[in-house]
Coordinates of C-alpha atoms in Angstrom, one line a residue:
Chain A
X1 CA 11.9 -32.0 -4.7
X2 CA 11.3 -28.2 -4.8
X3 CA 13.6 -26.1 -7.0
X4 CA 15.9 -23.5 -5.5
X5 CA 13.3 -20.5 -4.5
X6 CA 13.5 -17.6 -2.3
X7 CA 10.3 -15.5 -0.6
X8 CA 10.8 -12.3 -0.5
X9 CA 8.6 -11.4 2.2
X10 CA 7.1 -8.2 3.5
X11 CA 6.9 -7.5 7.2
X12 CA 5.0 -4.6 7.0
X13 CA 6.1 -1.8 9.3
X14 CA 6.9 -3.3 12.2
X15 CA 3.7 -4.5 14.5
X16 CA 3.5 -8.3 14.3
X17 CA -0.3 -8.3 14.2
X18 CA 0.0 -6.4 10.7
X19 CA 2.3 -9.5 9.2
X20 CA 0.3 -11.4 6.3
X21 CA -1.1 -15.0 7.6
X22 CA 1.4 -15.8 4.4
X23 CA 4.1 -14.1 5.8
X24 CA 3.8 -15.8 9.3
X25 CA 3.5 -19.1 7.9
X26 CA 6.5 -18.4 6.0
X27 CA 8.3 -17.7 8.9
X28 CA 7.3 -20.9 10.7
X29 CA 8.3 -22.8 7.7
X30 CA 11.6 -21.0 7.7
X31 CA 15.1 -23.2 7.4
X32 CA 16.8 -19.4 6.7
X33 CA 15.4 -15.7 7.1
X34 CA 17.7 -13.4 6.0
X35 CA 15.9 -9.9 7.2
X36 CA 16.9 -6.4 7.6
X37 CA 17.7 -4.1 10.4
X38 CA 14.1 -2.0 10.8
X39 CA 12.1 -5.4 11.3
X40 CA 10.2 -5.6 14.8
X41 CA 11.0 -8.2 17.2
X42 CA 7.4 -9.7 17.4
X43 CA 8.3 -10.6 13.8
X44 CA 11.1 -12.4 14.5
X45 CA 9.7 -14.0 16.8
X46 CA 7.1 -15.1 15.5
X47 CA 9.5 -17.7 13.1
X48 CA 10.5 -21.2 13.8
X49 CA 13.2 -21.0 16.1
X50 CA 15.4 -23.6 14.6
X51 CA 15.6 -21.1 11.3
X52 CA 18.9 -19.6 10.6
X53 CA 19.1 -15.9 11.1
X54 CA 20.9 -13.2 9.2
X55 CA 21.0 -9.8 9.8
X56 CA 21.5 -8.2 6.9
X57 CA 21.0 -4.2 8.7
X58 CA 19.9 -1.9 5.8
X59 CA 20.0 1.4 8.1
X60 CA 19.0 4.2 5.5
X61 CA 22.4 5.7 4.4
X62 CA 24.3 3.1 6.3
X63 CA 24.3 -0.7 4.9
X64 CA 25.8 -3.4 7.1
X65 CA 25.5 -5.4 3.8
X66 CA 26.3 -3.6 0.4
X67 CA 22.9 -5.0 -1.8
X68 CA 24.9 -6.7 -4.2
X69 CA 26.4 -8.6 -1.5
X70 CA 22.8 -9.4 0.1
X71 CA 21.7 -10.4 -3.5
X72 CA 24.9 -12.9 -3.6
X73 CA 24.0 -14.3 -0.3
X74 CA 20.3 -14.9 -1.4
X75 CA 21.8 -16.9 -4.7
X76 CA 24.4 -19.1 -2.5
X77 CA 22.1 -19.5 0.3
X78 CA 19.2 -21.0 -2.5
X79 CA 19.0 -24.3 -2.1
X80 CA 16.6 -27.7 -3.2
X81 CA 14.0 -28.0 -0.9
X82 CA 15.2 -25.5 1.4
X83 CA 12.7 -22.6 2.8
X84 CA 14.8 -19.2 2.0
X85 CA 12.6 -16.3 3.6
X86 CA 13.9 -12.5 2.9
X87 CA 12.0 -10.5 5.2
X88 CA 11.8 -7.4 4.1
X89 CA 10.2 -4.0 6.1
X90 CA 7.1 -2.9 4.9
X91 CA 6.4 -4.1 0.8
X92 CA 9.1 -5.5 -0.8
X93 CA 8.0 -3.8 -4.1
X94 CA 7.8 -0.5 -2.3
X95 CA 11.3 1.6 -1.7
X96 CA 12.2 -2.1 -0.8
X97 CA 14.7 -2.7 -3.6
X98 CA 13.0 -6.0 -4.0
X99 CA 12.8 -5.9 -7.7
X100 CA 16.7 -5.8 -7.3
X101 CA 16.8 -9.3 -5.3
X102 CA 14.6 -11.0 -7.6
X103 CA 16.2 -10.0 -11.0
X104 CA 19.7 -11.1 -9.7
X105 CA 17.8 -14.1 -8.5
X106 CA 15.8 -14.7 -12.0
X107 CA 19.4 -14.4 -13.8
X108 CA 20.9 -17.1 -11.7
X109 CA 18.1 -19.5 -11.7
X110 CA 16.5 -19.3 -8.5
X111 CA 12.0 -18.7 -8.2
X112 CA 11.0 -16.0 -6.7
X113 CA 7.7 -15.9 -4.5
X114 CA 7.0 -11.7 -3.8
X115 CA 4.5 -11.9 -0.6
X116 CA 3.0 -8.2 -0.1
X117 CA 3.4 -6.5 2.9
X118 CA 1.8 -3.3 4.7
X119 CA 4.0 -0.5 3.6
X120 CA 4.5 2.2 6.0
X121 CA 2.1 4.4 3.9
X122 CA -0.6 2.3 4.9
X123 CA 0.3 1.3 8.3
X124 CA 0.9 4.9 9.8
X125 CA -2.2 6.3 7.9
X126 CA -4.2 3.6 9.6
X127 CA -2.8 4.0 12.8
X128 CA -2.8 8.1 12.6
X129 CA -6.3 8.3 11.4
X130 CA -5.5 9.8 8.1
X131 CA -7.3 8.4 4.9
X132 CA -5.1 8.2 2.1
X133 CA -8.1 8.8 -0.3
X134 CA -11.3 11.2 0.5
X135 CA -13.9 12.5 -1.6
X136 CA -13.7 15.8 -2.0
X137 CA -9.7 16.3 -0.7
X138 CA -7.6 13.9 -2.2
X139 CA -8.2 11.6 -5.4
X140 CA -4.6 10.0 -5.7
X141 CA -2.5 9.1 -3.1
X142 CA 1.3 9.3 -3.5
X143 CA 4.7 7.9 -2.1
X144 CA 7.8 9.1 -2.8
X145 CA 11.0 9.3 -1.1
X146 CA 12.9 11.6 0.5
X147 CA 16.6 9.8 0.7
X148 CA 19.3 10.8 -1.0
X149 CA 22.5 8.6 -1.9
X150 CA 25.1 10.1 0.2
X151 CA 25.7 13.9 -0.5
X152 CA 23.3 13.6 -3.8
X153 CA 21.3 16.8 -3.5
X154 CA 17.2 16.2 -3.6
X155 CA 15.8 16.2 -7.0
X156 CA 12.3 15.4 -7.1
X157 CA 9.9 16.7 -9.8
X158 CA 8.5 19.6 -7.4
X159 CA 6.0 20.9 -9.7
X160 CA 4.5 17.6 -10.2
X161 CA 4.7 17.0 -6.2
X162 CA 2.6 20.2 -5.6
X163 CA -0.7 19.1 -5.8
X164 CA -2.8 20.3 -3.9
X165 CA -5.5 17.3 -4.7
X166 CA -3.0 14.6 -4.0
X167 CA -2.0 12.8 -0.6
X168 CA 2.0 13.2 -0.5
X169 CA 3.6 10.3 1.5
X170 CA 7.3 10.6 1.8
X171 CA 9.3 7.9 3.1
X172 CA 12.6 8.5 4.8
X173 CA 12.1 12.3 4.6
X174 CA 13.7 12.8 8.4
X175 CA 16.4 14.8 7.5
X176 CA 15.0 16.5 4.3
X177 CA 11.2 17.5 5.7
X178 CA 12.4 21.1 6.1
X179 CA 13.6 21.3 2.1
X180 CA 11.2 19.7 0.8
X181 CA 8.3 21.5 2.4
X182 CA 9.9 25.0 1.0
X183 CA 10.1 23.7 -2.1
X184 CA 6.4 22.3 -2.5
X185 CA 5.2 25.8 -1.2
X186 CA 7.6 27.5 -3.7
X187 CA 5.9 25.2 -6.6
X188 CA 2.6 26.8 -5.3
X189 CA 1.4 24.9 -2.1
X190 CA -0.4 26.3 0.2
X191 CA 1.5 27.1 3.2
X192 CA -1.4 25.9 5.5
X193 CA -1.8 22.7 4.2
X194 CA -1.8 20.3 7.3
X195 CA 1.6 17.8 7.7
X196 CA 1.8 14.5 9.9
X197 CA 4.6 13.4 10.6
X198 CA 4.4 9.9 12.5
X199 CA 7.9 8.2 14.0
X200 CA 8.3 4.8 14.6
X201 CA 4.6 4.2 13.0
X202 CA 2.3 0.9 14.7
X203 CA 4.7 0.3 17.0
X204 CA 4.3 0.6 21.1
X205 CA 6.2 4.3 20.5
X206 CA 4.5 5.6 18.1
X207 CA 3.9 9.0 18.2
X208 CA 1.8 11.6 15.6
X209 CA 2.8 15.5 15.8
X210 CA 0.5 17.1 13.4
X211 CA 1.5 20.7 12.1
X212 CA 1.2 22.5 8.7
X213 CA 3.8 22.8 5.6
X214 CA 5.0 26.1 6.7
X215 CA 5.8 25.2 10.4
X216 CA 7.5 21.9 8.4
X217 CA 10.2 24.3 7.0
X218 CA 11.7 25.1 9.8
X219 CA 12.3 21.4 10.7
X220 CA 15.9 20.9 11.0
X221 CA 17.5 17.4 10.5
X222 CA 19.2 17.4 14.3
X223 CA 16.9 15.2 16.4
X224 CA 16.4 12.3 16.6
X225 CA 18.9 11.0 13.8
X226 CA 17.7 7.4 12.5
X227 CA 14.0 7.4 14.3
X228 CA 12.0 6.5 11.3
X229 CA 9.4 8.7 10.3
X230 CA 7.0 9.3 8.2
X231 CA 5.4 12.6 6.7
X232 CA 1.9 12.7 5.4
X233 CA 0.8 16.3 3.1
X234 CA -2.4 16.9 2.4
X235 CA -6.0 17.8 3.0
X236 CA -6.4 14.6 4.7
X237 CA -4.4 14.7 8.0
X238 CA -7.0 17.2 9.5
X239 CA -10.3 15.4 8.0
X240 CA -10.1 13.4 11.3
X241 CA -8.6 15.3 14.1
X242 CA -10.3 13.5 16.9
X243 CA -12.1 10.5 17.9
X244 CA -10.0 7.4 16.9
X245 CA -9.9 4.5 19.3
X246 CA -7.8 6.0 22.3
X247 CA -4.2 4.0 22.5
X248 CA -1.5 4.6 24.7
X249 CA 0.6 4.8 21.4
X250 CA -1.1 7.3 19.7
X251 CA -0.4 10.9 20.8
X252 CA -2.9 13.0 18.4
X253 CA -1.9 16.5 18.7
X254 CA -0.8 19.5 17.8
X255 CA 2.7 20.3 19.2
X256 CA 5.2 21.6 16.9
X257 CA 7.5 19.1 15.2
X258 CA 10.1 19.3 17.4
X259 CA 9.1 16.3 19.5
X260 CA 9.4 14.2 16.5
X261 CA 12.0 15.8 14.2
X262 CA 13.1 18.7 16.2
X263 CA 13.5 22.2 14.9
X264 CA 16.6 24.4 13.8
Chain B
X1 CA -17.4 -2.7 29.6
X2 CA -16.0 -2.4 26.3
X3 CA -17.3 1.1 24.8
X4 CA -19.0 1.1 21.7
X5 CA -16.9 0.2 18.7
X6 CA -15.8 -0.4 15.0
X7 CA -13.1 -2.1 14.0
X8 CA -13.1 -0.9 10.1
X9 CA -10.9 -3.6 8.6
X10 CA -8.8 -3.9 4.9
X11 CA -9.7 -7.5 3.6
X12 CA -6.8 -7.1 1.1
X13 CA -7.2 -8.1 -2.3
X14 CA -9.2 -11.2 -2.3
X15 CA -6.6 -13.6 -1.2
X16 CA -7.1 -14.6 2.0
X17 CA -3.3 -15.6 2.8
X18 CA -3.0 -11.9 2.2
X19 CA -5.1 -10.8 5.2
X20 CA -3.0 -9.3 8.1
X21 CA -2.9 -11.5 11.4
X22 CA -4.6 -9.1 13.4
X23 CA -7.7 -8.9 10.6
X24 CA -7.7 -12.9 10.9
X25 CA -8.2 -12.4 14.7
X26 CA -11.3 -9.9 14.6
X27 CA -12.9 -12.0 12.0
X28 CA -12.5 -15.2 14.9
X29 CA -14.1 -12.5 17.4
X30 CA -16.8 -10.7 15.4
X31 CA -20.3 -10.8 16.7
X32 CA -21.0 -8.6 13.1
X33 CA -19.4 -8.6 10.3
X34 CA -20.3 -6.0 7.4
X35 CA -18.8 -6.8 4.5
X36 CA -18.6 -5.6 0.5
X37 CA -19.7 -7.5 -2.2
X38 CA -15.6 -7.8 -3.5
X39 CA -14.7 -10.1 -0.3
X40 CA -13.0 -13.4 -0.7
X41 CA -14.8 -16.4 -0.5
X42 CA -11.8 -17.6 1.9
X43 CA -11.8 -14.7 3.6
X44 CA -15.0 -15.7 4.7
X45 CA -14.3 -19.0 5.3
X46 CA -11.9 -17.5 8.8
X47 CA -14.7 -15.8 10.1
X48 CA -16.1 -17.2 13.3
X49 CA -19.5 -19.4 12.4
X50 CA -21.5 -17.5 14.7
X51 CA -20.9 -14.0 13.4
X52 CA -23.7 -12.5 11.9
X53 CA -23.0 -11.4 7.9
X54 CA -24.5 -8.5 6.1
X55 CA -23.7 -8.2 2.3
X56 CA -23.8 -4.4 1.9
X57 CA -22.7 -5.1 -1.7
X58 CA -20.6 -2.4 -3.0
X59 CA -19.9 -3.0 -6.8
X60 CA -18.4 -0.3 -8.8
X61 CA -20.8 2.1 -9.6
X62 CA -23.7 -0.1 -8.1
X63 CA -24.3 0.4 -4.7
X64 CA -26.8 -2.3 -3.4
X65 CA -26.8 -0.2 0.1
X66 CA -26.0 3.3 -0.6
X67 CA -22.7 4.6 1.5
X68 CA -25.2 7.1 3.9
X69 CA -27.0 4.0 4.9
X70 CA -24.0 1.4 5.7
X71 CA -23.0 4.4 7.8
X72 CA -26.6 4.2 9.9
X73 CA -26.0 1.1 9.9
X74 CA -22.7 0.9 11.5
X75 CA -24.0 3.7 13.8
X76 CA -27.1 1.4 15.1
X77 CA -25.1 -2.0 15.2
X78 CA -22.0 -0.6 17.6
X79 CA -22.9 -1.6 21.0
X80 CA -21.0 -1.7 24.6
X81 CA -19.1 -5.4 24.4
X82 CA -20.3 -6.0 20.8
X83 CA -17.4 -6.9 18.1
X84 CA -18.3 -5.1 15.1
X85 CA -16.3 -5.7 12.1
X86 CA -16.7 -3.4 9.0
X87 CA -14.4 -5.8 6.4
X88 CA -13.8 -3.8 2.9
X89 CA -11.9 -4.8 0.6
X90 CA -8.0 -3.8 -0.2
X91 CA -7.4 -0.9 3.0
X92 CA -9.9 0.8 4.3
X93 CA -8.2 4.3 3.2
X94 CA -7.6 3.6 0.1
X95 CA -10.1 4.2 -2.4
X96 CA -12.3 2.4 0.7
X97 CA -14.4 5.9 1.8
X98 CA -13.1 4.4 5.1
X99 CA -12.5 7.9 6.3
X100 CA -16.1 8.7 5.3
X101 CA -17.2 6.1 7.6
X102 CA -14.7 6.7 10.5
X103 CA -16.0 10.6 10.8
X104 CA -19.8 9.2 10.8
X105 CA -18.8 7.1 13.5
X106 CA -17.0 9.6 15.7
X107 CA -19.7 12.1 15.2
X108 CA -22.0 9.5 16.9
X109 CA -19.2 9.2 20.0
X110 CA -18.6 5.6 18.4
X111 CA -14.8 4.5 18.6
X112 CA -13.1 3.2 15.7
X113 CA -10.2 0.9 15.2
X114 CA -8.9 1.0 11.8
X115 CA -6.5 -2.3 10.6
X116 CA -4.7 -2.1 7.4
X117 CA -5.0 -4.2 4.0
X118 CA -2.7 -5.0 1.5
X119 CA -4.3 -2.8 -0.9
X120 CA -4.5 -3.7 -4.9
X121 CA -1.8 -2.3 -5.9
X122 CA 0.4 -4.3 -3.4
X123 CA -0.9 -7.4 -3.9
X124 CA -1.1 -7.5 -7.8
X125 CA 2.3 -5.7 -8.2
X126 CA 4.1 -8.8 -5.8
X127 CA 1.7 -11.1 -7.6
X128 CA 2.7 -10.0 -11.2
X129 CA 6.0 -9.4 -10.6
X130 CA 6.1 -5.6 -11.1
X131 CA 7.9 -3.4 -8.5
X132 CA 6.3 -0.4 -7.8
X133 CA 10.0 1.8 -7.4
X134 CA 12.5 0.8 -8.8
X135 CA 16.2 2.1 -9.3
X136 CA 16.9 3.9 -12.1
X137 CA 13.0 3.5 -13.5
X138 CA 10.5 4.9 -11.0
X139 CA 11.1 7.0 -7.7
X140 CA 8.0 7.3 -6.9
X141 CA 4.6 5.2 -6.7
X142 CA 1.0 6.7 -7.4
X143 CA -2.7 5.3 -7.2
X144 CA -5.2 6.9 -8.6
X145 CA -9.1 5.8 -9.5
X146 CA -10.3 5.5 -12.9
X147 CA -14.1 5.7 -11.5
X148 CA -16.3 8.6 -12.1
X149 CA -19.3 9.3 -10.6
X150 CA -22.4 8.6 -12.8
X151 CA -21.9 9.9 -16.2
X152 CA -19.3 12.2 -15.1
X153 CA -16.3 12.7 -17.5
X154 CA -13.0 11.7 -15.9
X155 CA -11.2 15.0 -14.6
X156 CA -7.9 14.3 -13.8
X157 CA -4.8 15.9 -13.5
X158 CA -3.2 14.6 -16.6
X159 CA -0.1 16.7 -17.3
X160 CA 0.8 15.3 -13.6
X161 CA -0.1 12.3 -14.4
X162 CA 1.8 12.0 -17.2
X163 CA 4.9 11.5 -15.6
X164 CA 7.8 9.1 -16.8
X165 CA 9.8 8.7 -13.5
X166 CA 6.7 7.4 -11.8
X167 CA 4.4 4.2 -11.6
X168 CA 1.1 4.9 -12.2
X169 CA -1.8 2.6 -10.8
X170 CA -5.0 3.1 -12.0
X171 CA -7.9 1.2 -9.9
X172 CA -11.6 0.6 -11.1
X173 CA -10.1 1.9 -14.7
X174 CA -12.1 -1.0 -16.6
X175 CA -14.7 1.0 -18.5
X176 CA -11.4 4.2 -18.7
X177 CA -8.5 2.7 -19.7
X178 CA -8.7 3.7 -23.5
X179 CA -9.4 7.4 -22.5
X180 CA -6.6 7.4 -20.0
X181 CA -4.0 5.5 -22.2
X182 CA -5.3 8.5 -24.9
X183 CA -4.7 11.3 -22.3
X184 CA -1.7 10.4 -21.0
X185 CA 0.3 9.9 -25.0
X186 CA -1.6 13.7 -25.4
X187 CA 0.2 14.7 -22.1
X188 CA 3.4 13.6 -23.2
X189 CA 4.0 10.1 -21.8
X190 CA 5.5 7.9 -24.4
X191 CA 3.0 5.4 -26.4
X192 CA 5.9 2.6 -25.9
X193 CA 5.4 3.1 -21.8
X194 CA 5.0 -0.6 -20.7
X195 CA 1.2 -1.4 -19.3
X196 CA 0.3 -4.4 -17.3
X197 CA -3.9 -5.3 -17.3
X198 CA -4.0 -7.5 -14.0
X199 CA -7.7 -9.2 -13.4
X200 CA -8.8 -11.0 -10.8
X201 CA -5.5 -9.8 -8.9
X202 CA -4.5 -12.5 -6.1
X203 CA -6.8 -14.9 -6.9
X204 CA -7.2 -18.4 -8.7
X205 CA -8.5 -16.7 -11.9
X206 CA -5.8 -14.0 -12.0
X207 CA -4.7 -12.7 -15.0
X208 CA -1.8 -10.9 -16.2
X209 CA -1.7 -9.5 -19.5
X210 CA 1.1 -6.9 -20.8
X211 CA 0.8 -4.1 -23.6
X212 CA 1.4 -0.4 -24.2
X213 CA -0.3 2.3 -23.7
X214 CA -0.1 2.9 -27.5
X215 CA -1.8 -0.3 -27.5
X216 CA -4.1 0.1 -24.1
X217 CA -5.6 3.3 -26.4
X218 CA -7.8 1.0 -28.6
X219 CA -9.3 -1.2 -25.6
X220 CA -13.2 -0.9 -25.4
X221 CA -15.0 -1.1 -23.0
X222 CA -17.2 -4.1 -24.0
X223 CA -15.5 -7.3 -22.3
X224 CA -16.2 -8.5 -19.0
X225 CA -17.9 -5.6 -17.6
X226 CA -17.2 -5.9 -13.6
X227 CA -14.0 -7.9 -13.4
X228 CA -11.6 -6.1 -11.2
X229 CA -8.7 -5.0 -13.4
X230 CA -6.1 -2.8 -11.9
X231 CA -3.6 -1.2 -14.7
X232 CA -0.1 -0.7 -13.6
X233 CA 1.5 2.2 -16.3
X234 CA 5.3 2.9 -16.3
X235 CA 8.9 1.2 -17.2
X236 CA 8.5 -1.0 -14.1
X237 CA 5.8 -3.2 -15.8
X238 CA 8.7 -5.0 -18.0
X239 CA 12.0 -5.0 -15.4
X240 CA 11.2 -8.4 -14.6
X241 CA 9.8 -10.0 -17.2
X242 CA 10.3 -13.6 -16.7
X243 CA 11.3 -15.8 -14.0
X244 CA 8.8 -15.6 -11.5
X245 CA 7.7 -18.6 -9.6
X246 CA 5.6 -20.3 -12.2
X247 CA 2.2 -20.5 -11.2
X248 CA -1.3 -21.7 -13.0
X249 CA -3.0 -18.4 -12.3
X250 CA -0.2 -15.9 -13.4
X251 CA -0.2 -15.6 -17.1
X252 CA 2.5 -13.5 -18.1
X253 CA 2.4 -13.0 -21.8
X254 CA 1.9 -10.5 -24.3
X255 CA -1.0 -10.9 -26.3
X256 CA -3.1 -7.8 -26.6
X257 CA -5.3 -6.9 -23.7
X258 CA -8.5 -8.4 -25.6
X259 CA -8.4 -11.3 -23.4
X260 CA -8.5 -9.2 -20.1
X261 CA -10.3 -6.0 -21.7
X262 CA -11.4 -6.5 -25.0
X263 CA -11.3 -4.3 -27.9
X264 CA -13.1 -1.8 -29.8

């Protein structure tokens, strides 16, 4: 008999083909999947049909499921024997909240399995043609993000942010690109340096809009309103401008960000 | 006709349950496969028997084909209808000089498809049980490489670096980790900041050992020169400190780091 367990499992960022082989067999071993909102459908179904399935919808700002009652659900829903999956987008470990789920899970007796996923960070860059890394531009890569709880007002460490050496990725930055671009060229940014900002990243829609971070100010938080998207600052958006394999999903340009996030 | 292309591919971190679906579907198609020296054995292992292998054998500082020639290389093996897979290991734009080798192949009007790997960081962090955010602890995640070039001294940004709020990974920080554990206590980070030494991250021989960075100051550089040891710095390292699914390869314990890095 297998003690109580529960996976939590990555997803990755929304393309099925960029699921772990663990994460797939998971899902075809699957009695429950309990899963969020932003997970794609090739995911799903790519489970055992005869899996239970809860929808748990974690829309950013807007939970269908409070956490601590998705954490509760996970404990009661634990069971011998029984194949608990908590699919997860992207990492669980990354802006995931999954170290959340496994200490509640840890305090009530339940084993936790954490299977890594491709978080959006590495998803869109791969997708957009923007390495995270590159000698010469960037020697650190790093994610932050850019959501607030409700009215909170942003406080990130800006002068630590402004590095001019260092990829920036910020997840769930939609409505607070425009701020946070004026405040990393007030902490000394250059003004020119290039933006991406990729929505609804590996999927059939996927669409890239580059621009720099002082077009990015005027980006106003009206379009668009729950698209995901992601913003990559740094040297490396422009290292590759051209070339990568052509796909009807990728729109490489150079249009302003109001396709993508609109303008004010 | 299928033009000429590369497929530059993230093996992920050794693992080969960790490989993405679509990864496990070029390695089946491959007619070439050019791989680094840090690639699972089982990774391998999924690779269509026909494929022909070339070890380009990139160790740390050790370069048995230097990067300007695995980019000829590339170059002359693309070819209309041929499958060429370029398999590195973590994601290719990480720390992979993937981007180096995308804008060498463009140049020579050679496509490239770029698929995503669960990087180190991902894959040791869900292995060890260490989210990368968490609430209250870290808002923000950040890799950076402990490698220098040659005998070069390691330049980095440390009053950035040196930043409670935020998890700091540090890859290929072997031979570094005393200087860096040094720098950061200098730069104001506390010496009771929780450190985590995982080797061999993913795999059967994986190690997990936890210390300080007051501690981490007085490692050497003497033990097990080559073993893949990724450091994870910050509060995160001791949220979840017991409880994960128990497993022969995880060793979570807190003897000193002598047993993954040795001491001066």
């Amino acid at each position: 008999m297998h003690p109580p367990m529960v996976h939590l499992v990555g997803a990755g960022p929304g393309d099925a083909d960029l699921l772990t082989l663990r994460a797939a067999r998971l899902l075809q071993l699957a009695d429950v999947i309990v899963h969020d909102r932003l997970i794609g459908d090739g995911v799903l179904e790519l489970a055992n049909s005869n899996a239970r399935r809860i929808d748990v919808g974690k829309a950013a700002g807007r939970h269908a499921l409070p956490q601590e009652e998705i954490n509760q659900l996970l404990v009661e829903l634990a069971a011998p024997d029984r194949v608990v999956v908590r699919l997860k987008g992207g990492d669980p470990f990354v802006f995931g909240r999954g170290g959340e789920e496994a200490i509640f899970l840890f305090r009530h007796g339940i084993q936790v399995e954490v299977v890594p996923g491709i978080t959006a960070a590495l998803g869109c860059a791969a997708a957009a043609g923007i390495p995270l890394t590159h000698r010469g531009l960037a020697r650190s890569v790093r994610f932050v993000t850019g959501h607030c709880r409700g009215d909170d007002p942003l406080d990130l460490d800006w002068a630590r942010l402004a590095d001019p050496e260092t990829t920036l990725v910020v997840y769930m930055g939609h409505s607070q690109i425009g701020e946070i671009a004026g405040r990393l060229i007030a902490h000394g940014l250059s003004p020119a340096t290039p933006v991406a900002a990729i929505s609804d990243g590996c999927g059939h829609r996927q669409r890239v809009v580059r621009t720099t971070l002082s077009l990015a100010t005027r980006a106003s938080d009206a379009a668009r309103p729950g698209a995901p998207v992601l913003f990559v600052i740094g040297q490396v958006v422009d290292v590759i401008t051209h070339g990568m394999a052509a796909s009807p999903e990728t729109v490489l340009d150079r249009r302003l960000f109001a396709a993508v996030v609109g303008h004010g």
